[in-house]
Amino acid sequence: MRTQRWGCLALGAGLALAPALALGNTGSGDDHTQVGKASWYGREHAGHRTASGEAYDPEGLTAAHRTLPLGTVIEVSAHGQVVRVRVNDRGPFVKGRVLDLSAAAARVLGLDRTGTAVVNIRPTGAVCPANRACDAAPQMVAEAGSP
């Protein structure tokens, strides 16, 4: 019985780590994208610990997502702009929202003026460890390893 319970947990953990399954199919034929409302969190949260353990930096290009693995690099687009951010926190915890962006990422997309916007989210396939710059090419970021 104990083995069966652990087997179920392992299967569940594997599914949670699959970006395609975590994001779901939007019906566009691309299983790796998600469309939904995003918001942003500001300077009042600066220094608070994120789910990854690092301190929130409003000037970092980071985001909070409910299910994507921490460290996943995603492209977020809205208002004709695109920004690459690293998932380092969990949330948002407001009904109807799929992503919370850092202040810097919100500025790039124009969300700092509107507060919220419908965004397209696409995982790049790259993973960037906590407290590391993620501005390298996706293949370089993925090969960077842990700090």
N, CA and C of each residue as an Amber inpcrd file, in Angstrom:
protein
   441
   0.8180000  -1.1940000   0.0000000   0.0000000   0.0000000   0.0000000
   0.8630000   1.2580000   0.0000000   1.9200000   1.2610000   0.8090000
   2.7930000   2.4160000   0.8770000   3.4290000   2.7040000  -0.4870000
   3.8660000   1.6890000  -1.2020000   4.4760000   1.8540000  -2.5120000
   3.4960000   2.4840000  -3.4890000   2.2330000   2.0700000  -3.4250000
   1.2440000   2.6420000  -4.3330000   1.0630000   4.1330000  -4.0700000
   1.0290000   4.5320000  -2.8130000   0.8640000   5.9540000  -2.5180000
   2.0370000   6.7600000  -3.0580000   3.2560000   6.2850000  -2.8470000
   4.4220000   7.0000000  -3.3550000   4.4220000   7.0230000  -4.8780000
   3.9650000   5.9480000  -5.4850000   3.8770000   5.9100000  -6.9480000
   2.9420000   6.9780000  -7.4680000   1.8250000   7.1740000  -6.8130000
   0.8760000   8.2130000  -7.2160000   1.4860000   9.5940000  -7.0430000
   2.2260000   9.7890000  -5.9550000   2.8630000  11.0840000  -5.7320000
   3.9020000  11.3540000  -6.8110000   4.6760000  10.3430000  -7.1550000
   5.7000000  10.5180000  -8.1860000   5.0490000  10.8480000  -9.5260000
   3.9680000  10.1770000  -9.8620000   3.2710000  10.4520000 -11.1090000
   2.7360000  11.8750000 -11.0930000   2.1310000  12.2860000  -9.9840000
   1.6090000  13.6450000  -9.8630000   2.7010000  14.6820000  -9.9960000
   3.8540000  14.4290000  -9.3850000   4.9660000  15.3710000  -9.4740000
   5.4620000  15.4790000 -10.9120000   5.5130000  14.3590000 -11.6150000
   5.9480000  14.3760000 -13.0050000   5.0080000  15.1860000 -13.8740000
   3.7180000  15.0550000 -13.6440000   2.7500000  15.8250000 -14.4180000
   2.8570000  17.3080000 -14.1130000   3.1060000  17.6560000 -12.8640000
   3.2030000  19.0660000 -12.4890000   4.4070000  19.7290000 -13.1390000
   5.4310000  18.9440000 -13.4590000   6.6380000  19.5130000 -14.0470000
   6.5840000  19.6200000 -15.5600000   5.5380000  19.1080000 -16.1690000
   5.4310000  19.1650000 -17.6220000   4.7430000  20.4640000 -18.0320000
   5.4860000  21.4280000 -18.5930000   4.8870000  22.7120000 -18.9370000
   3.6740000  22.5900000 -19.8460000   3.6910000  21.6500000 -20.7960000
   2.5500000  21.5280000 -21.6950000   1.2960000  21.1660000 -20.9180000
   1.4260000  20.2760000 -19.9740000   0.2600000  19.8910000 -19.1880000
  -0.1060000  20.9610000 -18.1800000   0.9010000  21.6330000 -17.6320000
   0.6290000  22.6730000 -16.6420000  -0.1180000  23.8340000 -17.2750000
   0.2070000  24.1430000 -18.5230000  -0.4440000  25.2660000 -19.1690000
  -1.7420000  24.8720000 -19.8520000  -1.7970000  23.6720000 -20.3770000
  -3.0190000  23.2390000 -21.0450000  -3.0930000  23.7620000 -22.4630000
  -4.0080000  23.2050000 -23.1990000  -4.2020000  23.5540000 -24.5940000
  -5.1520000  24.7330000 -24.6800000  -4.7510000  25.7590000 -25.4040000
  -5.5870000  26.9410000 -25.5630000  -6.5340000  26.7930000 -26.7370000
  -6.4070000  25.6850000 -27.4740000  -7.2580000  25.4980000 -28.6380000
  -6.6430000  26.0710000 -29.8980000  -5.4630000  26.6700000 -29.7780000
  -4.8240000  27.2800000 -30.9320000  -3.9540000  26.2810000 -31.6930000
  -3.8990000  25.0430000 -31.2010000  -3.0390000  24.0530000 -31.8280000
  -1.6690000  24.0080000 -31.1960000  -1.3550000  24.9480000 -30.3210000
  -0.0620000  24.9940000 -29.6360000  -0.2800000  24.6390000 -28.1790000
   0.1270000  23.4340000 -27.7860000  -0.1200000  22.9490000 -26.4300000
   0.7370000  23.6360000 -25.3770000   1.6650000  24.4970000 -25.7900000
   2.5890000  25.0960000 -24.8310000   2.2680000  26.5470000 -24.5070000
   1.1540000  27.0480000 -24.9650000   0.8280000  28.4460000 -24.6980000
  -0.3830000  28.5610000 -23.7890000  -0.4670000  29.6970000 -23.1340000
  -1.6020000  29.9960000 -22.2770000  -1.9720000  31.4530000 -22.5020000
  -3.2530000  31.7250000 -22.5190000  -3.7380000  33.0850000 -22.6440000
  -4.5770000  33.3760000 -21.4150000  -4.3370000  34.5120000 -20.7860000
  -5.1080000  34.8740000 -19.6110000  -4.7310000  36.2450000 -19.1060000
  -5.3950000  36.6490000 -18.0460000  -5.1710000  37.9790000 -17.4840000
  -3.9770000  37.9630000 -16.5340000  -3.1180000  38.9530000 -16.7090000
  -1.9470000  39.1170000 -15.8430000  -2.0580000  40.4380000 -15.0930000
  -1.4390000  40.4670000 -13.9430000  -1.3240000  41.6950000 -13.1550000
   0.1350000  41.8040000 -12.7340000   0.4350000  42.7760000 -11.8880000
   1.8190000  42.9170000 -11.4360000   1.8470000  43.3380000  -9.9800000
   2.9710000  43.0310000  -9.3440000   3.1180000  43.4320000  -7.9490000
   4.2840000  44.3870000  -7.8340000   4.1020000  45.3750000  -6.9750000
   4.9980000  46.5150000  -6.9590000   6.0560000  46.5060000  -5.8870000
   6.5730000  47.6830000  -5.6530000   7.7130000  47.8920000  -4.7670000
   7.4240000  47.5860000  -3.3070000   6.1560000  47.6200000  -2.9020000
   5.8440000  47.3390000  -1.4920000   6.2050000  45.9060000  -1.0890000
   6.4040000  45.0420000  -2.0810000   6.7850000  43.6520000  -1.8000000
   8.2940000  43.4310000  -1.8980000   9.0450000  44.4680000  -2.2250000
  10.4960000  44.3480000  -2.3940000  11.1320000  43.7380000  -1.1510000
  11.9920000  42.7650000  -1.3800000  12.7080000  42.1160000  -0.2930000
  11.9910000  40.9290000   0.3210000  10.6780000  40.7950000   0.0900000
   9.9490000  39.6390000   0.6220000  10.4130000  38.3790000  -0.1020000
  10.4350000  37.2760000   0.5860000  10.8790000  36.0120000  -0.0030000
   9.8330000  35.4680000  -0.9730000  10.3160000  34.9890000  -2.1110000
   9.4530000  34.3460000  -3.0970000   9.4540000  32.8450000  -2.8400000
   8.6460000  32.1160000  -3.5710000   8.5750000  30.6570000  -3.4010000
   9.9090000  29.9880000  -3.7080000  10.7440000  30.6120000  -4.5310000
  12.0560000  30.0430000  -4.8540000  13.0730000  30.2900000  -3.7470000
  12.7090000  31.1320000  -2.7790000  13.6180000  31.4400000  -1.6840000
  14.3870000  32.7360000  -1.8610000  14.3600000  33.2890000  -3.0590000
  15.0680000  34.5410000  -3.2820000  14.1870000  35.7280000  -2.8900000
  14.8080000  36.8560000  -2.6620000  14.0690000  38.0720000  -2.3300000
  13.4700000  38.6620000  -3.6090000  12.2370000  39.1620000  -3.5000000
  11.5920000  39.7980000  -4.6510000  12.3170000  41.0900000  -4.9890000
  12.6990000  41.2240000  -6.2500000  13.3510000  42.4240000  -6.7550000
  12.4310000  43.0330000  -7.8070000  11.8250000  44.1930000  -7.5370000
  10.9140000  44.8090000  -8.5000000  11.5610000  45.0890000  -9.8490000
  12.8910000  45.2340000  -9.8700000  13.5880000  45.5190000 -11.1220000
  14.0680000  44.2580000 -11.8370000  13.8190000  43.0980000 -11.2690000
  14.1560000  41.8450000 -11.9360000  13.0470000  41.4580000 -12.9010000
  13.3870000  40.6930000 -13.8970000  12.3860000  40.2140000 -14.8580000
  11.8920000  38.8490000 -14.3820000  10.9270000  38.8720000 -13.4720000
  10.4170000  37.6570000 -12.8480000   8.8940000  37.6530000 -12.8600000
   8.3240000  36.4830000 -12.5180000   6.8700000  36.3360000 -12.5100000
   6.4540000  35.2620000 -11.5180000   5.1780000  35.3030000 -11.1590000
   4.5660000  34.2740000 -10.3230000   3.5370000  33.5390000 -11.1700000
   3.6130000  32.2080000 -11.1590000   2.6650000  31.3490000 -11.8800000
   2.2870000  30.2180000 -10.9470000   1.0580000  29.7580000 -11.0310000
   0.5880000  28.7300000 -10.1000000   1.2400000  27.3720000 -10.2970000
   1.5070000  26.9610000 -11.5330000   1.9080000  25.5710000 -11.7690000
   3.2340000  25.3680000 -12.4860000   3.7260000  26.3290000 -13.2320000
   4.9940000  26.1220000 -13.9360000   6.1250000  25.9100000 -12.9380000
   7.0650000  25.0340000 -13.2490000   8.1860000  24.8080000 -12.3400000
   8.9680000  26.1010000 -12.0960000   9.3860000  26.2950000 -10.8620000
  10.2050000  27.4590000 -10.5340000  11.4790000  27.4140000 -11.3650000
  11.8670000  28.5560000 -11.8940000  13.0460000  28.6430000 -12.7560000
  12.7210000  28.6110000 -14.2330000  11.4920000  28.2470000 -14.5960000
  11.1000000  28.2050000 -16.0000000  11.1390000  29.6050000 -16.5930000
  11.7580000  29.7290000 -17.7530000  11.7970000  31.0050000 -18.4610000
  10.6380000  31.0090000 -19.4500000   9.8290000  32.0790000 -19.3910000
   8.6690000  32.1860000 -20.2730000   8.7160000  33.5020000 -21.0380000
   8.1180000  33.4890000 -22.2180000   7.9160000  34.7210000 -22.9730000
   6.4870000  35.1600000 -22.7280000   6.3360000  36.4110000 -22.3450000
   5.0190000  36.9770000 -22.0880000   4.8310000  38.1250000 -23.0630000
   3.6870000  38.1330000 -23.7610000   3.4300000  39.2180000 -24.7130000
   2.0830000  39.8630000 -24.4380000   2.0500000  41.1750000 -24.6350000
   0.8340000  41.9740000 -24.4990000   1.0870000  43.3260000 -25.1440000
   0.0510000  43.9350000 -25.6780000   0.1510000  45.2790000 -26.2610000
   1.2560000  45.3740000 -27.3080000   1.5170000  44.2740000 -28.0220000
   2.5420000  44.2890000 -29.0580000   3.9670000  44.2110000 -28.5370000
   4.1470000  43.9980000 -27.2440000   5.4760000  43.8990000 -26.6400000
   5.6940000  42.4830000 -26.1180000   6.9580000  42.0870000 -26.0180000
   7.3110000  40.7590000 -25.5070000   8.4280000  40.9150000 -24.4820000
   8.3300000  40.1590000 -23.3850000   9.3890000  40.1530000 -22.3760000
   9.6180000  38.7160000 -21.9310000  10.8810000  38.3690000 -21.6890000
  11.2310000  37.0560000 -21.1460000  11.4170000  37.2050000 -19.6470000
  10.7260000  36.3660000 -18.8870000  10.8190000  36.4140000 -17.4270000
  11.0530000  35.0120000 -16.8790000  11.5470000  34.9580000 -15.6480000
  11.7750000  33.6860000 -14.9640000  10.7160000  33.5310000 -13.8760000
  10.0760000  32.3640000 -13.8250000   9.0880000  32.0830000 -12.7850000
   9.8460000  31.8160000 -11.4870000   9.6230000  32.6640000 -10.4740000
  10.3080000  32.4850000  -9.1950000   9.3480000  32.5100000  -8.0060000
   8.0430000  32.5710000  -8.2940000   7.0710000  32.6580000  -7.2090000
   5.7770000  31.9620000  -7.6180000   4.9190000  31.7420000  -6.6520000
   3.6050000  31.1450000  -6.8750000   2.5490000  32.2300000  -6.8160000
   1.5020000  32.0440000  -7.5490000   0.4100000  32.9930000  -7.6190000
   0.0500000  33.1590000  -9.0830000  -0.7920000  34.0670000  -9.4180000
  -1.5100000  34.9800000  -8.5270000  -2.6460000  34.2550000  -7.8150000
  -3.0720000  34.8290000  -6.7270000  -4.1430000  34.2350000  -5.9480000
  -5.4200000  35.0620000  -6.0430000  -5.5830000  35.7400000  -7.1700000
  -6.7930000  36.4960000  -7.4660000  -7.5280000  35.7390000  -8.5620000
  -8.8020000  35.4750000  -8.3500000  -9.5970000  34.7190000  -9.3120000
  -9.5530000  35.3860000 -10.6890000  -9.3660000  34.5640000 -11.7070000
  -9.3660000  35.0540000 -13.0730000  -8.0150000  35.5140000 -13.5950000
  -6.9820000  35.4440000 -12.7810000  -5.6480000  35.8520000 -13.2330000
  -4.7330000  34.6350000 -13.3180000  -3.8270000  34.6570000 -14.3030000
  -2.9350000  33.5200000 -14.5190000  -1.4720000  33.8370000 -14.2420000
  -1.1310000  35.1270000 -14.1270000   0.2750000  35.5010000 -13.9890000
   0.3880000  36.8190000 -13.2350000   1.3670000  36.8960000 -12.3400000
   1.7520000  38.1530000 -11.6910000   3.1640000  38.4680000 -12.1490000
   3.3770000  39.6610000 -12.6500000   4.6830000  40.0730000 -13.1570000
   5.3710000  41.0200000 -12.1870000   6.6860000  41.0570000 -12.2410000
   7.4440000  42.0500000 -11.4770000   7.1680000  43.4290000 -12.0660000
   7.5140000  44.4640000 -11.3220000   7.2940000  45.8380000 -11.7840000
   8.0360000  46.1060000 -13.0930000   9.2800000  45.6190000 -13.2040000
  10.0690000  45.8490000 -14.4230000   9.4370000  45.1710000 -15.6290000
   8.9880000  43.9290000 -15.4650000   8.3510000  43.2090000 -16.5720000
   7.0410000  43.8880000 -16.9650000   6.2880000  44.3640000 -15.9740000
   5.0390000  45.0680000 -16.2420000   5.2950000  46.3380000 -17.0420000
   6.3730000  47.0420000 -16.7280000   6.7270000  48.2640000 -17.4530000
   6.9930000  47.9700000 -18.9190000   7.7110000  46.8790000 -19.1960000
   8.0290000  46.5160000 -20.5840000   6.7420000  46.2910000 -21.3820000
   5.7550000  45.6570000 -20.7550000   4.5080000  45.3270000 -21.4490000
   3.4480000  46.4220000 -21.3740000   3.7010000  47.4620000 -20.6080000
   2.7150000  48.5280000 -20.4610000   1.6670000  48.2550000 -19.4000000
   1.8460000  47.2080000 -18.6100000   0.8890000  46.8960000 -17.5480000
   0.9950000  47.8570000 -16.3760000   2.1210000  48.5610000 -16.2680000
   2.2600000  49.5150000 -15.1790000   1.2480000  50.6530000 -15.3240000
   0.7740000  50.8850000 -16.5430000  -0.2370000  51.9190000 -16.7850000
  -1.6540000  51.3710000 -16.6870000  -1.8530000  50.1430000 -17.1450000
  -3.2080000  49.5860000 -17.2030000  -3.5620000  48.7520000 -15.9770000
  -2.5670000  48.2610000 -15.2540000  -2.8110000  47.4220000 -14.0740000
  -2.9230000  45.9530000 -14.4020000  -3.7370000  45.6200000 -15.3910000
  -3.8720000  44.2340000 -15.8470000  -3.9700000  44.2410000 -17.3670000
  -3.7500000  43.0930000 -17.9570000  -3.9020000  42.9360000 -19.4060000
  -4.0060000  41.4580000 -19.7230000  -4.6110000  41.1570000 -20.8490000
  -4.6180000  39.7850000 -21.3480000  -3.2600000  39.5510000 -21.9950000
  -2.6010000  38.4650000 -21.5810000  -1.2610000  38.1590000 -22.0710000
  -1.2200000  36.7710000 -22.6900000  -0.2310000  36.5640000 -23.5330000
   0.1030000  35.2420000 -24.0560000   1.3490000  34.7940000 -23.3180000
   1.3340000  33.5580000 -22.8210000   2.4580000  33.0080000 -22.0710000
   2.9750000  31.7950000 -22.8320000   4.2800000  31.7820000 -23.1130000
   4.8820000  30.6530000 -23.8130000   6.1920000  30.2760000 -23.1480000
   6.2800000  29.0520000 -22.5850000   7.5560000  28.5950000 -22.0270000
   8.5980000  28.4950000 -23.1350000   9.8160000  28.9250000 -22.8580000
  10.8780000  28.8960000 -23.8620000  11.6090000  27.5610000 -23.8860000
  11.3970000  26.7420000 -22.8660000  12.1460000  25.4990000 -22.7530000
  13.3910000  25.6670000 -21.9040000  13.7180000  26.9050000 -21.5500000
  14.8970000  27.1810000 -20.7360000  14.5340000  27.1630000 -19.2590000
  15.5070000  26.8160000 -18.4480000  15.3590000  26.8660000 -17.0000000
  16.5400000  27.6630000 -16.4690000  16.2480000  28.6010000 -15.5960000
  17.2870000  29.4540000 -15.0380000  17.2380000  29.3510000 -13.5210000
  18.3100000  28.9320000 -12.8770000  18.3220000  28.8070000 -11.4210000
  18.1070000  30.1490000 -10.7300000  17.6620000  30.1060000  -9.4870000
  17.4310000  31.3160000  -8.6980000  18.6990000  32.1530000  -8.6120000
  18.5140000  33.4560000  -8.5680000  19.6010000  34.4200000  -8.3940000
  20.6460000  34.3780000  -9.5070000  20.2400000  34.0030000 -10.7190000
  21.1410000  34.0110000 -11.8710000  20.5050000  34.8530000 -12.9690000
  21.3200000  35.5550000 -13.7310000  20.8050000  36.3520000 -14.8390000
  20.2290000  35.4290000 -15.9020000  19.1180000  35.8150000 -16.4750000
  18.4520000  34.9920000 -17.4890000  18.4190000  35.6730000 -18.8380000
  19.3590000  36.5410000 -19.1200000  19.3240000  37.2460000 -20.3820000
  20.1330000  36.5440000 -21.4760000  20.6560000  35.3620000 -21.1850000
  21.4080000  34.5930000 -22.1740000  20.4330000  33.9140000 -23.1360000
  20.9790000  33.3870000 -24.2180000  20.1570000  32.6220000 -25.1530000
  19.5760000  31.4180000 -24.4240000  18.3680000  30.9500000 -24.8200000
  17.7320000  29.8440000 -24.1060000  18.6250000  28.6310000 -23.9070000
  19.3950000  28.2330000 -24.9290000  20.2390000  27.0560000 -24.7770000
  21.3360000  27.2970000 -23.7490000  21.8360000  28.5310000 -23.6710000
  22.8720000  28.8500000 -22.6920000  22.2950000  28.8660000 -21.2900000
  21.1020000  29.3810000 -21.1390000  20.4540000  29.4320000 -19.8350000
  20.1880000  28.0230000 -19.3460000  19.7040000  27.1570000 -20.2290000
  19.3700000  25.7890000 -19.8520000  20.6160000  25.0100000 -19.4270000
  21.7720000  25.3340000 -19.9870000  22.9900000  24.6130000 -19.6800000
  23.7530000  25.2070000 -18.5000000  23.2660000  26.3190000 -17.9610000
  24.0080000  27.0190000 -16.9180000  24.1800000  26.1990000 -15.6490000
  23.2310000  25.3210000 -15.3450000  23.3290000  24.5150000 -14.1380000
  23.0200000  25.3170000 -12.8980000  23.1680000  24.7140000 -11.7380000
  22.8430000  25.4170000 -10.4990000  24.0290000  26.2600000 -10.0420000
  23.7380000  27.3070000  -9.2360000  24.7860000  28.2370000  -8.8140000
  25.8550000  27.5890000  -7.9650000
